[in-house]
CSV table of C-alpha atoms in Angstrom, one decimal:
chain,number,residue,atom,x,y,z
A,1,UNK,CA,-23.1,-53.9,32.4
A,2,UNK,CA,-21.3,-50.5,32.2
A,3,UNK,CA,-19.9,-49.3,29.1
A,4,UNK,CA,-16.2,-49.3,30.2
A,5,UNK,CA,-17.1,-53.5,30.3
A,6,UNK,CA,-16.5,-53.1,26.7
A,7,UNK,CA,-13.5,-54.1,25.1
A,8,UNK,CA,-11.0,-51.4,23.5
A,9,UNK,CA,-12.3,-51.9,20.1
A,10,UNK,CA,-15.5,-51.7,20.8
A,11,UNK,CA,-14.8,-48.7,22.7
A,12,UNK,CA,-12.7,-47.4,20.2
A,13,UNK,CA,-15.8,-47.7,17.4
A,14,UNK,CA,-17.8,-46.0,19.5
A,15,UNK,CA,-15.9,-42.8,20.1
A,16,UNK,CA,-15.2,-42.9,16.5
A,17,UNK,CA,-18.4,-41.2,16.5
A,18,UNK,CA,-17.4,-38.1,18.1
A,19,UNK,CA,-16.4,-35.1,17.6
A,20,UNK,CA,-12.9,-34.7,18.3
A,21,UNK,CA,-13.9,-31.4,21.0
A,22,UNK,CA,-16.2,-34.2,22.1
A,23,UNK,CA,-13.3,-37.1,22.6
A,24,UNK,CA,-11.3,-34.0,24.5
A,25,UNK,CA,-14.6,-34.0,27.2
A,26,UNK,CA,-13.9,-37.7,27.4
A,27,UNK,CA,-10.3,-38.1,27.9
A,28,UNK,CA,-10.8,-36.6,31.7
A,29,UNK,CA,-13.8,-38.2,32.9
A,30,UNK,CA,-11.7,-41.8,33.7
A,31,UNK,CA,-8.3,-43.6,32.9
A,32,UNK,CA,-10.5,-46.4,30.6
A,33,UNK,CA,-11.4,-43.2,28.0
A,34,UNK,CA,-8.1,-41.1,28.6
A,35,UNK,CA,-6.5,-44.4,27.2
A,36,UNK,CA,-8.7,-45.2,24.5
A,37,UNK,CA,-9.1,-41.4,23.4
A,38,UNK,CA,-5.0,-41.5,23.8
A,39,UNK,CA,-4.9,-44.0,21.0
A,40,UNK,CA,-7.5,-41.6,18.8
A,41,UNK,CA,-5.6,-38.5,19.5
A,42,UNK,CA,-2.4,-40.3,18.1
A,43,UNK,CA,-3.4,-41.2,15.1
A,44,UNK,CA,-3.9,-37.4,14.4
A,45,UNK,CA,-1.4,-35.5,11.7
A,46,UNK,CA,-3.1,-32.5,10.2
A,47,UNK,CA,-5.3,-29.9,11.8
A,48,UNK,CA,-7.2,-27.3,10.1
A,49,UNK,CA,-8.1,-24.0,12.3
A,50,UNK,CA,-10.3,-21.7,10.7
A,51,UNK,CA,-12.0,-18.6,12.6
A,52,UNK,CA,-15.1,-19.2,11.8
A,53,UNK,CA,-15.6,-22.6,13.3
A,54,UNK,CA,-12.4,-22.6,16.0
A,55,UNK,CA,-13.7,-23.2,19.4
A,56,UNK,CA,-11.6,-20.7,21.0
A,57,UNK,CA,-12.4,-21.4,24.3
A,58,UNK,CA,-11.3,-25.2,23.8
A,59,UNK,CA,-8.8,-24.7,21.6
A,60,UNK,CA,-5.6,-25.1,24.3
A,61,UNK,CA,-7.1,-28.4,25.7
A,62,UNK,CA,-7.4,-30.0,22.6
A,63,UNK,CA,-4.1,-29.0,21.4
A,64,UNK,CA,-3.0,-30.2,25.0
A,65,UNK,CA,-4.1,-33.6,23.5
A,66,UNK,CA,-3.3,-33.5,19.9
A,67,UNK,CA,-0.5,-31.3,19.3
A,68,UNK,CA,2.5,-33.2,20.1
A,69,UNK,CA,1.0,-35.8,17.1
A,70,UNK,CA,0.6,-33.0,14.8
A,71,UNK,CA,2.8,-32.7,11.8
A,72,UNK,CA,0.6,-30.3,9.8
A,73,UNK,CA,-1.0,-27.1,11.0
A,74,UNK,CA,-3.3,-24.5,8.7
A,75,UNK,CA,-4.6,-20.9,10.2
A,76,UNK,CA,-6.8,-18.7,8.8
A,77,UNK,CA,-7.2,-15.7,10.7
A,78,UNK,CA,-8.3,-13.1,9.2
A,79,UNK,CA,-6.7,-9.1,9.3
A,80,UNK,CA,-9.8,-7.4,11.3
A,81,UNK,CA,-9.2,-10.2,14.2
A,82,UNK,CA,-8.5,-8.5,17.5
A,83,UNK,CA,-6.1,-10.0,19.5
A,84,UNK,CA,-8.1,-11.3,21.8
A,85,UNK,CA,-9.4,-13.6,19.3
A,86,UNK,CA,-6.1,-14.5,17.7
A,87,UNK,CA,-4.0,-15.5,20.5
A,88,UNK,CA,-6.5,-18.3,22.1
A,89,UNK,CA,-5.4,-19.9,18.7
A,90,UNK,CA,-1.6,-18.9,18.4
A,91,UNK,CA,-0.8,-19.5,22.0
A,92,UNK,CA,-1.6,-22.7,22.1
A,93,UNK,CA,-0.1,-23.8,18.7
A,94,UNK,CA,3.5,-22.5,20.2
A,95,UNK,CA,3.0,-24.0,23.0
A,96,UNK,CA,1.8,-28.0,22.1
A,97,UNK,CA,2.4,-27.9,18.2
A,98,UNK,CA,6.3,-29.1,18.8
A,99,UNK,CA,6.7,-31.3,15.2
A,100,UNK,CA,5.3,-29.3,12.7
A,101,UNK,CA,6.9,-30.0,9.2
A,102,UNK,CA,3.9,-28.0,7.5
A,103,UNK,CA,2.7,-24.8,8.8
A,104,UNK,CA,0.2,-22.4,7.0
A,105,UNK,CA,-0.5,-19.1,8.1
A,106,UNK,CA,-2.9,-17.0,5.9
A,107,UNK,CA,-4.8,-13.6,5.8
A,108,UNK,CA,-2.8,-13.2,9.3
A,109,UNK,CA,-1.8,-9.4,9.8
A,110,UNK,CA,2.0,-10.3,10.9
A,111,UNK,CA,2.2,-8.4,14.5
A,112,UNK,CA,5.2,-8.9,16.3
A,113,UNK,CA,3.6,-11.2,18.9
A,114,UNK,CA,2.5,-13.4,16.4
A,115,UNK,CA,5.6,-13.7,15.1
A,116,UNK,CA,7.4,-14.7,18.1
A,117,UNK,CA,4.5,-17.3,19.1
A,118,UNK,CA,5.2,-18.6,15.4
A,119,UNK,CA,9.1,-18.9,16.0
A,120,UNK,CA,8.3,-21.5,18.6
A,121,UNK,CA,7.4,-24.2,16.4
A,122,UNK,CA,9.5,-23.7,12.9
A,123,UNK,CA,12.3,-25.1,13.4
A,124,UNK,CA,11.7,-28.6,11.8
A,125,UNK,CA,9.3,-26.9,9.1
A,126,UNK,CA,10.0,-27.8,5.9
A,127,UNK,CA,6.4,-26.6,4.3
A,128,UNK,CA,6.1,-22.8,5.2
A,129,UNK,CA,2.9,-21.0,3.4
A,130,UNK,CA,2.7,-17.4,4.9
A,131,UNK,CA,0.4,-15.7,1.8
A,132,UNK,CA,-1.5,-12.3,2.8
A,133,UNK,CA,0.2,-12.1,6.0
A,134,UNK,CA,1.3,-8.4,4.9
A,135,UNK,CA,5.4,-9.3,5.9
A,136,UNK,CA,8.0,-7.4,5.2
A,137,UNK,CA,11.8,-7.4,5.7
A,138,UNK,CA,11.7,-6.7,9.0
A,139,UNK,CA,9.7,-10.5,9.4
A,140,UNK,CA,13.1,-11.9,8.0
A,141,UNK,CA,13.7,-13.8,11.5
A,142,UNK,CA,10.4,-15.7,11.2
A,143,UNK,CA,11.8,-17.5,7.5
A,144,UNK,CA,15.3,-17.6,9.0
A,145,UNK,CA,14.2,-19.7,11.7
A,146,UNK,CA,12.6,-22.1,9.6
A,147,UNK,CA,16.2,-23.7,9.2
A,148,UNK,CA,14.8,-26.4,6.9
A,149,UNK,CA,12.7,-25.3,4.8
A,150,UNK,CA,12.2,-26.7,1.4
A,151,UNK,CA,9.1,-25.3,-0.1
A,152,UNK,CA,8.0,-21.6,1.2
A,153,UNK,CA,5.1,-19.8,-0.3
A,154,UNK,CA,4.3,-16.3,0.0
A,155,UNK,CA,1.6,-15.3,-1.9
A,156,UNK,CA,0.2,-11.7,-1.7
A,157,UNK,CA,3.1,-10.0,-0.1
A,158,UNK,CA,3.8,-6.9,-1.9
A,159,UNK,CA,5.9,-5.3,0.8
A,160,UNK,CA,8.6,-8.3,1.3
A,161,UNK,CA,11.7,-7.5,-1.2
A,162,UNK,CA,13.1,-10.7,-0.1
A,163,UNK,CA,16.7,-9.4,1.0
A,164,UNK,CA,16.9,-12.7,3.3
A,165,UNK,CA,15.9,-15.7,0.9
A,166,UNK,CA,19.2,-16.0,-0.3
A,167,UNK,CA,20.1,-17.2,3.4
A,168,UNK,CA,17.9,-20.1,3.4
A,169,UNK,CA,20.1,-22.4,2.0
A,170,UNK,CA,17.6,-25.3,2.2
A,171,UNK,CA,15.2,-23.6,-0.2
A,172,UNK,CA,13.9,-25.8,-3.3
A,173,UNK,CA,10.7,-24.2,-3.8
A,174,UNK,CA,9.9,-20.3,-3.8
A,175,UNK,CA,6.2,-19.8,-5.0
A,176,UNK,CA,5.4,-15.5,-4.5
A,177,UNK,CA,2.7,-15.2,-6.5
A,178,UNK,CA,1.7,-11.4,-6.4
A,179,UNK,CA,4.5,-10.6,-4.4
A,180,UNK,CA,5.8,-8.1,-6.9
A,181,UNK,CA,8.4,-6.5,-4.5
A,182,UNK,CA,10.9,-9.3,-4.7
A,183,UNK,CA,14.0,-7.5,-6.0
A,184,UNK,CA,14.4,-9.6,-9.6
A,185,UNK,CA,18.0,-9.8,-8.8
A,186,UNK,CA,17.5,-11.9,-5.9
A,187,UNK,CA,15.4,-14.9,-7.4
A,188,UNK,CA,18.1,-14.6,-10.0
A,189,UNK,CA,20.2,-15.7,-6.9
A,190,UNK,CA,17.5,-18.1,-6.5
A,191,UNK,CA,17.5,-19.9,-10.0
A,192,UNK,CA,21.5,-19.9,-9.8
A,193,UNK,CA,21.3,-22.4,-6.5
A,194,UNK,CA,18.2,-24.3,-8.6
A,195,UNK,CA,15.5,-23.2,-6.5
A,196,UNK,CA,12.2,-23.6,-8.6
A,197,UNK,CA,10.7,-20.2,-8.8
A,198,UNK,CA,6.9,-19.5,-9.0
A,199,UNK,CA,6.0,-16.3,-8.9
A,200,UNK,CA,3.4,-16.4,-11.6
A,201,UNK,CA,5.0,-14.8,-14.7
């Protein structure tokens, strides 16, 4: 008896047990697993990348599986990442990661490539959380493209004075936390539209 003489279930319960970089190795080797790691990979919603354990190597095949599932996506990079190290990750993301409603990006240095690869996938993100990313005003077309935003968080930006939040008329939620250069007069703008305003005061 070979294994693929098992029933979907059962084949189901036993990839269970795998890692999902393992179920990625699977889905090629015959039709039987790409359809039963098919019905795995759709079940996913949130992924979690973190440096220190991202495969960087597999990371565009198994976005190549999951991404189109995804709704939720968290980075953390780390400033002192070369690039060649940070775009195995961001590359992908932009590419597979097409219905993202919640993106975080932390302790991401905010270069220009970044920001475009970014710009790819915000345009149905309503959850944007971009602390320690070092932005300025000159990263205004990053939030501006997140068109439906609702609840953006930028913690630990003390160079963003916030001259485009006014724009982002779907805003609810404003949480800046140590993001002191936020020009007062502009989440006074902010708390006139009743956008909730944390910014830890």
């Amino acid at each position: 008896m070979n294994i693929t003489d098992l029933n979907d279930d059962c084949l189901y319960q036993i990839c269970s047990y795998l890692s999902i970089h393992d179920m990625v190795e699977l889905h090629s080797t015959c039709t039987r697993f790409a359809f039963i790691t098919d019905r795995f990979f759709s079940t996913q919603r949130h992924l979690i990348i973190g440096m220190r354990t991202a495969q960087l190597d597999k990371m565009d095949r198994l976005l190549q599986c999951i991404g189109a599932y995804l709704t939720s996506v968290t980075i953390w990079i780390g400033y002192l990442m070369p690039e060649n190290m940070v775009l195995p990750i961001l590359l992908p993301v932009s590419k597979f990661c097409t219905n993202l409603k919640r993106l975080t990006v932390n302790f991401m240095k905010m270069e220009v490539k970044y920001k475009k690869l970014l710009m790819a996938v915000t345009s149905n993100v309503e959850f944007l959380d971009i602390s320690c990313c070092d932005i300025d005003d000159d990263d205004a077309d990053l939030l501006l493209s997140c068109k439906k935003v609702k609840t953006l968080t930028l913690n630990g930006n003390d160079r963003f004075r916030g001259l485009c939040l006014p724009q982002l008329t779907s805003l609810k939620h404003l949480i800046a936390k140590h993001s002191t250069g936020i020009h007062h007069y502009i989440l006074e703008e902010l708390r006139k539209r009743n956008v909730k305003i944390d910014d830890g005061t």
